[in-house]
PDB file of C-alpha atoms in Angstrom:
ATOM      1  CA  MET A1476      30.778  61.089  38.755  1.00 90.00           C
ATOM      2  CA  ILE A1477      29.449  60.515  35.078  1.00 95.00           C
ATOM      3  CA  ALA A1478      27.648  63.954  35.536  1.00 95.00           C
ATOM      4  CA  ALA A1479      30.872  65.546  36.961  1.00 96.00           C
ATOM      5  CA  SER A1480      32.614  64.560  33.641  1.00 97.00           C
ATOM      6  CA  GLY A1481      29.935  66.446  31.661  1.00 97.00           C
ATOM      7  CA  TYR A1482      28.502  63.023  30.695  1.00 97.00           C
ATOM      8  CA  ARG A1483      31.475  62.266  28.554  1.00 98.00           C
ATOM      9  CA  GLU A1484      33.118  59.422  30.563  1.00 98.00           C
ATOM     10  CA  PHE A1485      32.770  56.553  32.985  1.00 97.00           C
ATOM     11  CA  PRO A1486      34.798  56.810  36.342  1.00 96.00           C
ATOM     12  CA  PRO A1487      37.780  54.583  36.929  1.00 95.00           C
ATOM     13  CA  ARG A1488      37.000  51.160  38.442  1.00 94.00           C
ATOM     14  CA  LEU A1489      37.208  50.664  42.165  1.00 91.00           C
ATOM     15  CA  PRO A1490      39.910  48.477  43.696  1.00 92.00           C
ATOM     16  CA  GLY A1491      38.652  44.950  43.173  1.00 93.00           C
ATOM     17  CA  GLN A1492      36.760  45.694  39.947  1.00 94.00           C
ATOM     18  CA  PRO A1493      39.289  44.711  37.185  1.00 97.00           C
ATOM     19  CA  ILE A1494      36.649  44.793  34.484  1.00 97.00           C
ATOM     20  CA  PHE A1495      34.057  47.347  33.081  1.00 97.00           C
ATOM     21  CA  TYR A1496      30.916  45.516  31.651  1.00 97.00           C
ATOM     22  CA  PRO A1497      29.222  47.703  29.223  1.00 98.00           C
ATOM     23  CA  VAL A1498      26.026  45.807  28.044  1.00 98.00           C
ATOM     24  CA  LEU A1499      24.634  45.771  24.653  1.00 97.00           C
ATOM     25  CA  ASN A1500      20.947  46.353  25.174  1.00 96.00           C
ATOM     26  CA  GLU A1501      18.435  48.402  27.322  1.00 97.00           C
ATOM     27  CA  GLU A1502      16.551  45.196  28.574  1.00 97.00           C
ATOM     28  CA  TYR A1503      19.667  43.807  30.146  1.00 97.00           C
ATOM     29  CA  ALA A1504      20.692  47.182  31.462  1.00 98.00           C
ATOM     30  CA  THR A1505      17.333  47.677  33.086  1.00 97.00           C
ATOM     31  CA  GLN A1506      17.545  44.324  34.689  1.00 96.00           C
ATOM     32  CA  ILE A1507      20.931  45.097  36.342  1.00 96.00           C
ATOM     33  CA  ALA A1508      19.843  48.561  37.506  1.00 96.00           C
ATOM     34  CA  ARG A1509      16.535  47.682  38.902  1.00 95.00           C
ATOM     35  CA  ASP A1510      17.060  44.034  40.065  1.00 94.00           C
ATOM     36  CA  TRP A1511      20.653  44.379  41.410  1.00 92.00           C
ATOM     37  CA  ASN A1512      21.940  47.822  41.791  1.00 93.00           C
ATOM     38  CA  ALA A1513      18.904  49.533  43.235  1.00 94.00           C
ATOM     39  CA  LYS A1514      18.654  46.673  45.796  1.00 92.00           C
ATOM     40  CA  ASN A1515      22.348  46.487  46.605  1.00 90.00           C
ATOM     41  CA  SER A1516      23.987  49.795  46.253  1.00 87.00           C
ATOM     42  CA  LYS A1517      24.608  52.072  49.364  1.00 86.00           C
ATOM     43  CA  LYS A1518      22.433  54.705  48.015  1.00 88.00           C
ATOM     44  CA  GLY A1519      19.771  52.451  46.705  1.00 92.00           C
ATOM     45  CA  VAL A1520      19.792  53.618  43.167  1.00 95.00           C
ATOM     46  CA  GLY A1521      20.140  51.925  39.793  1.00 95.00           C
ATOM     47  CA  ILE A1522      20.775  53.930  36.723  1.00 96.00           C
ATOM     48  CA  VAL A1523      20.482  52.940  33.038  1.00 97.00           C
ATOM     49  CA  THR A1524      22.757  54.856  30.604  1.00 98.00           C
ATOM     50  CA  LYS A1525      22.767  54.820  26.888  1.00 98.00           C
ATOM     51  CA  PHE A1526      25.936  55.700  24.751  1.00 98.00           C
ATOM     52  CA  SER A1527      27.694  55.095  21.664  1.00 98.00           C
ATOM     53  CA  VAL A1528      31.235  53.855  21.130  1.00 98.00           C
ATOM     54  CA  LYS A1529      33.349  53.856  17.821  1.00 98.00           C
ATOM     55  CA  THR A1530      32.980  50.418  16.261  1.00 97.00           C
ATOM     56  CA  ALA A1531      36.625  50.266  15.165  1.00 97.00           C
ATOM     57  CA  TYR A1532      37.653  50.381  18.859  1.00 98.00           C
ATOM     58  CA  LEU A1533      35.053  47.982  20.159  1.00 97.00           C
ATOM     59  CA  SER A1534      35.915  45.443  17.389  1.00 97.00           C
ATOM     60  CA  LYS A1535      38.952  44.370  19.523  1.00 96.00           C
ATOM     61  CA  PHE A1536      36.776  43.001  22.226  1.00 98.00           C
ATOM     62  CA  GLU A1537      34.663  39.976  22.084  1.00 97.00           C
ATOM     63  CA  ILE A1538      30.892  40.127  22.884  1.00 98.00           C
ATOM     64  CA  HIS A1539      30.188  37.912  25.881  1.00 98.00           C
ATOM     65  CA  THR A1540      26.835  36.126  26.450  1.00 98.00           C
ATOM     66  CA  VAL A1541      26.509  35.496  30.140  1.00 96.00           C
ATOM     67  CA  GLY A1542      23.032  33.906  30.489  1.00 93.00           C
ATOM     68  CA  ALA A1543      19.977  34.217  28.040  1.00 95.00           C
ATOM     69  CA  HIS A1544      20.493  35.579  24.595  1.00 96.00           C
ATOM     70  CA  ILE A1545      19.832  39.339  25.934  1.00 96.00           C
ATOM     71  CA  HIS A1546      22.584  39.110  28.432  1.00 97.00           C
ATOM     72  CA  GLN A1547      25.391  40.313  26.166  1.00 98.00           C
ATOM     73  CA  GLU A1548      28.208  42.485  27.372  1.00 98.00           C
ATOM     74  CA  TYR A1549      31.784  43.599  26.563  1.00 98.00           C
ATOM     75  CA  TRP A1550      34.523  42.988  29.114  1.00 98.00           C
ATOM     76  CA  ILE A1551      36.835  45.974  29.092  1.00 98.00           C
ATOM     77  CA  PRO A1552      39.969  45.694  31.336  1.00 98.00           C
ATOM     78  CA  ALA A1553      39.906  48.480  33.961  1.00 97.00           C
ATOM     79  CA  ASP A1554      43.287  49.643  32.632  1.00 96.00           C
ATOM     80  CA  GLU A1555      41.625  50.295  29.225  1.00 97.00           C
ATOM     81  CA  LEU A1556      38.849  52.421  30.540  1.00 97.00           C
ATOM     82  CA  ALA A1557      40.496  55.721  29.728  1.00 97.00           C
ATOM     83  CA  GLU A1558      40.931  54.599  26.072  1.00 98.00           C
ATOM     84  CA  PHE A1559      37.314  53.331  26.111  1.00 98.00           C
ATOM     85  CA  ASN A1560      36.226  56.869  27.249  1.00 98.00           C
ATOM     86  CA  LYS A1561      38.123  58.447  24.583  1.00 98.00           C
ATOM     87  CA  ASN A1562      36.014  56.439  22.066  1.00 98.00           C
ATOM     88  CA  ILE A1563      32.594  57.350  23.309  1.00 98.00           C
ATOM     89  CA  VAL A1564      30.830  59.190  20.526  1.00 98.00           C
ATOM     90  CA  GLY A1565      28.637  62.147  21.976  1.00 98.00           C
ATOM     91  CA  LEU A1566      27.280  62.034  25.489  1.00 98.00           C
ATOM     92  CA  ILE A1567      26.205  59.493  28.096  1.00 98.00           C
ATOM     93  CA  GLU A1568      22.610  59.721  28.419  1.00 98.00           C
ATOM     94  CA  VAL A1569      20.819  58.686  31.615  1.00 97.00           C
ATOM     95  CA  ILE A1570      17.603  56.947  30.272  1.00 97.00           C
ATOM     96  CA  ALA A1571      16.238  55.380  33.527  1.00 97.00           C
ATOM     97  CA  GLU A1572      16.623  55.567  37.273  1.00 96.00           C
ATOM     98  CA  PHE A1573      15.429  52.901  39.778  1.00 96.00           C
ATOM     99  CA  HIS A1574      15.281  53.394  43.584  1.00 96.00           C
ATOM    100  CA  SER A1575      14.981  50.687  46.408  1.00 91.00           C
ATOM    101  CA  LYS A1576      12.068  51.157  48.670  1.00 73.00           C
TER     102      LYS A1576
END
């Protein structure tokens, strides 16, 4: 779905997913993609993306640390995702892909 948008936006959240959790560093994103998404998704794939968001927009959200110091993320309400997408600067890049065996 990201590719279908021209790598410009994230798709709407699914029912039961009230929050979008962009993480702040590649190491944490890799852990999620490799150790969780690839093993637990229907397609057995986990993807790491890289993107920039306007600081002025992000400043209204707190950074949450949800484990070790590298486990930092924003909590973006699902109903804010369209506005979040409007504040992405440039394109969303796919920088890594993991597959379950």
